[in-house]
GROMACS .gro file of C-alpha atoms in nm:
model
  220
    1MET     CA    1  -2.048  -0.641   1.678
    2LEU     CA    2  -2.215  -0.431   1.411
    3THR     CA    3  -2.423  -0.584   1.134
    4LYS     CA    4  -2.340  -0.527   0.768
    5LYS     CA    5  -2.624  -0.272   0.748
    6GLN     CA    6  -2.497  -0.087   1.058
    7ILE     CA    7  -2.143  -0.076   0.919
    8ARG     CA    8  -2.277   0.076   0.599
    9PHE     CA    9  -2.462   0.334   0.809
   10CYS     CA   10  -2.141   0.423   0.996
   11LEU     CA   11  -1.933   0.452   0.680
   12ASP     CA   12  -2.192   0.677   0.516
   13LYS     CA   13  -2.228   0.900   0.823
   14MET     CA   14  -1.851   0.941   0.861
   15GLY     CA   15  -1.839   1.027   0.493
   16GLU     CA   16  -2.099   1.299   0.549
   17MET     CA   17  -1.913   1.433   0.853
   18PHE     CA   18  -1.567   1.436   0.693
   19PRO     CA   19  -1.605   1.429   0.312
   20GLU     CA   20  -1.268   1.599   0.260
   21ALA     CA   21  -1.071   1.381   0.504
   22LYS     CA   22  -0.719   1.318   0.378
   23CYS     CA   23  -0.363   1.270   0.499
   24GLU     CA   24  -0.267   1.576   0.706
   25LEU     CA   25   0.108   1.521   0.676
   26THR     CA   26   0.251   1.783   0.440
   27HIS     CA   27   0.441   1.625   0.151
   28SER     CA   28   0.494   1.669  -0.224
   29ASN     CA   29   0.616   1.322  -0.324
   30PRO     CA   30   0.634   0.961  -0.195
   31PHE     CA   31   0.980   1.013  -0.041
   32GLU     CA   32   0.869   1.312   0.166
   33LEU     CA   33   0.560   1.121   0.277
   34LEU     CA   34   0.774   0.826   0.385
   35ILE     CA   35   1.001   1.050   0.593
   36ALA     CA   36   0.701   1.233   0.743
   37VAL     CA   37   0.524   0.911   0.845
   38VAL     CA   38   0.842   0.773   1.002
   39LEU     CA   39   0.872   1.096   1.202
   40SER     CA   40   0.505   1.084   1.304
   41ALA     CA   41   0.537   0.773   1.521
   42GLN     CA   42   0.420   0.872   1.872
   43CYS     CA   43   0.404   1.234   1.757
   44THR     CA   44   0.130   1.463   1.626
   45ASP     CA   45   0.096   1.543   1.257
   46ALA     CA   46   0.089   1.913   1.346
   47LEU     CA   47   0.435   1.900   1.505
   48VAL     CA   48   0.575   1.687   1.223
   49ASN     CA   49   0.452   1.944   0.969
   50LYS     CA   50   0.627   2.222   1.161
   51VAL     CA   51   0.955   2.031   1.152
   52THR     CA   52   0.933   1.912   0.791
   53LYS     CA   53   0.863   2.265   0.666
   54ASP     CA   54   1.234   2.341   0.698
   55LEU     CA   55   1.352   1.980   0.674
   56PHE     CA   56   1.214   1.929   0.323
   57GLU     CA   57   1.375   2.253   0.209
   58LYS     CA   58   1.715   2.122   0.317
   59TYR     CA   59   1.679   1.753   0.229
   60LYS     CA   60   1.536   1.670  -0.114
   61THR     CA   61   1.674   1.321  -0.182
   62PRO     CA   62   1.799   1.015   0.009
   63GLU     CA   63   2.153   1.127  -0.075
   64ASP     CA   64   2.093   1.457   0.106
   65TYR     CA   65   2.024   1.279   0.435
   66LEU     CA   66   2.351   1.088   0.403
   67ALA     CA   67   2.553   1.395   0.309
   68VAL     CA   68   2.532   1.536   0.664
   69SER     CA   69   2.642   1.390   0.995
   70LEU     CA   70   2.401   1.199   1.215
   71GLU     CA   71   2.439   1.476   1.473
   72GLU     CA   72   2.330   1.740   1.223
   73LEU     CA   73   2.022   1.543   1.123
   74GLN     CA   74   1.936   1.488   1.489
   75SER     CA   75   1.963   1.860   1.548
   76ASP     CA   76   1.726   1.927   1.257
   77ILE     CA   77   1.453   1.702   1.400
   78LYS     CA   78   1.520   1.730   1.774
   79ARG     CA   79   1.170   1.871   1.842
   80ILE     CA   80   1.030   1.531   1.739
   81GLY     CA   81   0.992   1.257   1.999
   82LEU     CA   82   1.243   0.972   1.971
   83TYR     CA   83   1.447   1.189   1.736
   84ARG     CA   84   1.775   1.003   1.795
   85ASN     CA   85   1.634   0.667   1.692
   86LYS     CA   86   1.437   0.818   1.405
   87SER     CA   87   1.750   0.990   1.271
   88LYS     CA   88   1.932   0.657   1.259
   89ASN     CA   89   1.637   0.485   1.088
   90ILE     CA   90   1.606   0.762   0.830
   91ARG     CA   91   1.972   0.734   0.737
   92LYS     CA   92   1.953   0.355   0.715
   93LEU     CA   93   1.640   0.357   0.502
   94CYS     CA   94   1.797   0.616   0.272
   95GLU     CA   95   2.096   0.385   0.225
   96ILE     CA   96   1.863   0.099   0.131
   97LEU     CA   97   1.661   0.316  -0.108
   98ILE     CA   98   1.981   0.413  -0.289
   99GLU     CA   99   2.134   0.065  -0.291
  100GLN     CA  100   1.825  -0.140  -0.373
  101TYR     CA  101   1.568   0.090  -0.531
  102ASP     CA  102   1.767   0.349  -0.727
  103GLY     CA  103   1.672   0.615  -0.473
  104GLN     CA  104   1.298   0.564  -0.526
  105VAL     CA  105   1.035   0.463  -0.271
  106PRO     CA  106   0.898   0.116  -0.354
  107ASP     CA  107   0.522   0.096  -0.401
  108GLU     CA  108   0.484  -0.253  -0.253
  109HIS     CA  109   0.389  -0.311   0.110
  110GLU     CA  110   0.619  -0.613   0.142
  111LYS     CA  111   0.921  -0.407   0.040
  112LEU     CA  112   0.832  -0.104   0.249
  113VAL     CA  113   0.807  -0.297   0.577
  114THR     CA  114   1.169  -0.412   0.536
  115LEU     CA  115   1.288  -0.051   0.569
  116PRO     CA  116   1.412   0.064   0.914
  117GLY     CA  117   1.143   0.249   1.109
  118VAL     CA  118   0.867   0.134   0.873
  119GLY     CA  119   0.596  -0.090   1.019
  120ARG     CA  120   0.264  -0.209   0.876
  121LYS     CA  121   0.089   0.121   0.950
  122THR     CA  122   0.357   0.334   0.785
  123ALA     CA  123   0.370   0.105   0.482
  124ASN     CA  124  -0.008   0.112   0.446
  125VAL     CA  125  -0.015   0.492   0.460
  126VAL     CA  126   0.252   0.517   0.190
  127VAL     CA  127   0.097   0.267  -0.052
  128SER     CA  128  -0.248   0.422  -0.002
  129VAL     CA  129  -0.166   0.793  -0.008
  130ALA     CA  130   0.141   0.803  -0.233
  131PHE     CA  131   0.050   0.526  -0.476
  132ASN     CA  132  -0.331   0.515  -0.449
  133LYS     CA  133  -0.339   0.144  -0.371
  134PRO     CA  134  -0.609  -0.010  -0.147
  135ALA     CA  135  -0.489  -0.023   0.214
  136ILE     CA  136  -0.613   0.049   0.566
  137ALA     CA  137  -0.359   0.186   0.811
  138VAL     CA  138  -0.458   0.122   1.173
  139ASP     CA  139  -0.331   0.399   1.398
  140THR     CA  140  -0.456   0.478   1.749
  141HIS     CA  141  -0.760   0.666   1.616
  142VAL     CA  142  -0.867   0.392   1.374
  143GLU     CA  143  -0.820   0.125   1.641
  144ARG     CA  144  -1.017   0.321   1.902
  145VAL     CA  145  -1.306   0.404   1.668
  146SER     CA  146  -1.324   0.048   1.533
  147LYS     CA  147  -1.347  -0.099   1.882
  148ARG     CA  148  -1.585   0.160   2.027
  149LEU     CA  149  -1.828   0.126   1.737
  150GLY     CA  150  -1.805  -0.252   1.729
  151PHE     CA  151  -1.646  -0.307   1.390
  152CYS     CA  152  -1.419  -0.546   1.578
  153ARG     CA  153  -1.363  -0.682   1.930
  154TRP     CA  154  -1.199  -0.496   2.218
  155LYS     CA  155  -0.941  -0.771   2.258
  156ASP     CA  156  -0.834  -0.766   1.890
  157SER     CA  157  -0.471  -0.687   1.812
  158VAL     CA  158  -0.386  -0.408   1.567
  159LEU     CA  159  -0.330  -0.668   1.295
  160GLU     CA  160  -0.665  -0.831   1.371
  161VAL     CA  161  -0.834  -0.489   1.352
  162GLU     CA  162  -0.674  -0.428   1.012
  163LYS     CA  163  -0.782  -0.768   0.877
  164THR     CA  164  -1.136  -0.726   1.012
  165LEU     CA  165  -1.175  -0.383   0.853
  166MET     CA  166  -1.041  -0.515   0.522
  167ARG     CA  167  -1.296  -0.793   0.535
  168LYS     CA  168  -1.595  -0.578   0.631
  169ILE     CA  169  -1.530  -0.265   0.424
  170PRO     CA  170  -1.543  -0.262   0.041
  171GLU     CA  171  -1.188  -0.256  -0.098
  172ASP     CA  172  -1.249   0.055  -0.308
  173GLU     CA  173  -1.340   0.242   0.013
  174TRP     CA  174  -1.036   0.142   0.222
  175GLY     CA  175  -0.838   0.461   0.160
  176ASP     CA  176  -1.125   0.702   0.224
  177THR     CA  177  -1.244   0.506   0.528
  178HIS     CA  178  -0.895   0.512   0.681
  179HIS     CA  179  -0.881   0.892   0.664
  180ARG     CA  180  -1.243   0.941   0.774
  181MET     CA  181  -1.191   0.716   1.078
  182ILE     CA  182  -0.881   0.915   1.170
  183PHE     CA  183  -1.071   1.244   1.146
  184PHE     CA  184  -1.367   1.094   1.335
  185GLY     CA  185  -1.135   0.979   1.613
  186ARG     CA  186  -0.918   1.291   1.616
  187TYR     CA  187  -1.192   1.555   1.609
  188HIS     CA  188  -1.509   1.383   1.733
  189CYS     CA  189  -1.471   1.042   1.904
  190LYS     CA  190  -1.172   1.160   2.105
  191ALA     CA  191  -0.983   0.937   2.346
  192GLN     CA  192  -1.062   1.133   2.662
  193SER     CA  193  -1.381   1.321   2.578
  194PRO     CA  194  -1.583   1.164   2.296
  195GLN     CA  195  -1.876   1.377   2.186
  196CYS     CA  196  -2.134   1.103   2.234
  197GLU     CA  197  -2.421   1.342   2.307
  198ILE     CA  198  -2.409   1.491   1.956
  199CYS     CA  199  -2.281   1.185   1.770
  200PRO     CA  200  -2.484   1.079   1.464
  201LEU     CA  201  -2.365   0.721   1.522
  202LEU     CA  202  -2.493   0.698   1.881
  203GLU     CA  203  -2.791   0.483   1.781
  204VAL     CA  204  -2.560   0.196   1.677
  205CYS     CA  205  -2.275   0.258   1.923
  206ARG     CA  206  -2.303   0.043   2.236
  207GLU     CA  207  -1.998   0.210   2.391
  208GLY     CA  208  -2.150   0.556   2.338
  209GLN     CA  209  -2.486   0.445   2.476
  210LYS     CA  210  -2.312   0.303   2.784
  211ARG     CA  211  -2.126   0.631   2.836
  212MET     CA  212  -2.448   0.829   2.804
  213ARG     CA  213  -2.625   0.607   3.062
  214LYS     CA  214  -2.336   0.665   3.304
  215ARG     CA  215  -2.362   1.041   3.253
  216GLU     CA  216  -2.736   1.037   3.309
  217LYS     CA  217  -2.695   0.827   3.622
  218ALA     CA  218  -2.428   1.063   3.757
  219LEU     CA  219  -2.658   1.361   3.700
  220SER     CA  220  -2.966   1.201   3.857
   0.00000   0.00000   0.00000
């Protein structure tokens, strides 16, 4: 596990590597972000953005999603994985937004996680990005980077990773760190081919050092 000083080093280096890291899902308001994050489950942001380009032209409000048939909505998002289930969840959450929140997206995590298709990660993204509230959303990139670097343990659950990061990272840095970890995992510390040999964090990364020793051994 990393020391407090090593964690600070990692946070600063990731900040230098990805100073402009931000949510890559295209949206213009909290409602569009909510729909985009629901669609992004087990799907790339790039594909979601391709689909929502036309989707957000057609559907502006929760009422718009309920004004068409389920089949029509499914047809509009059929390029997205799990589109049938996501279509049903979108319609259900739109009903709840209209009935309980006057058509507006709530800015509280506890309320967001009660919506169909919205888990802890989705809720954290929405409160952080749309409402600028402190939150750390643990997706596959954040979990992988946290465990490889030693912010947390390999056996930790997603919830345990989230709680550990919240404890070890200053609250006012949660939002930026979330996005920087995603960029670090998506573009540098990739799942299949992490760029350990050019990583500025290699000196504190036991996983990276182990990988490098294996490479050297294979070459010798």
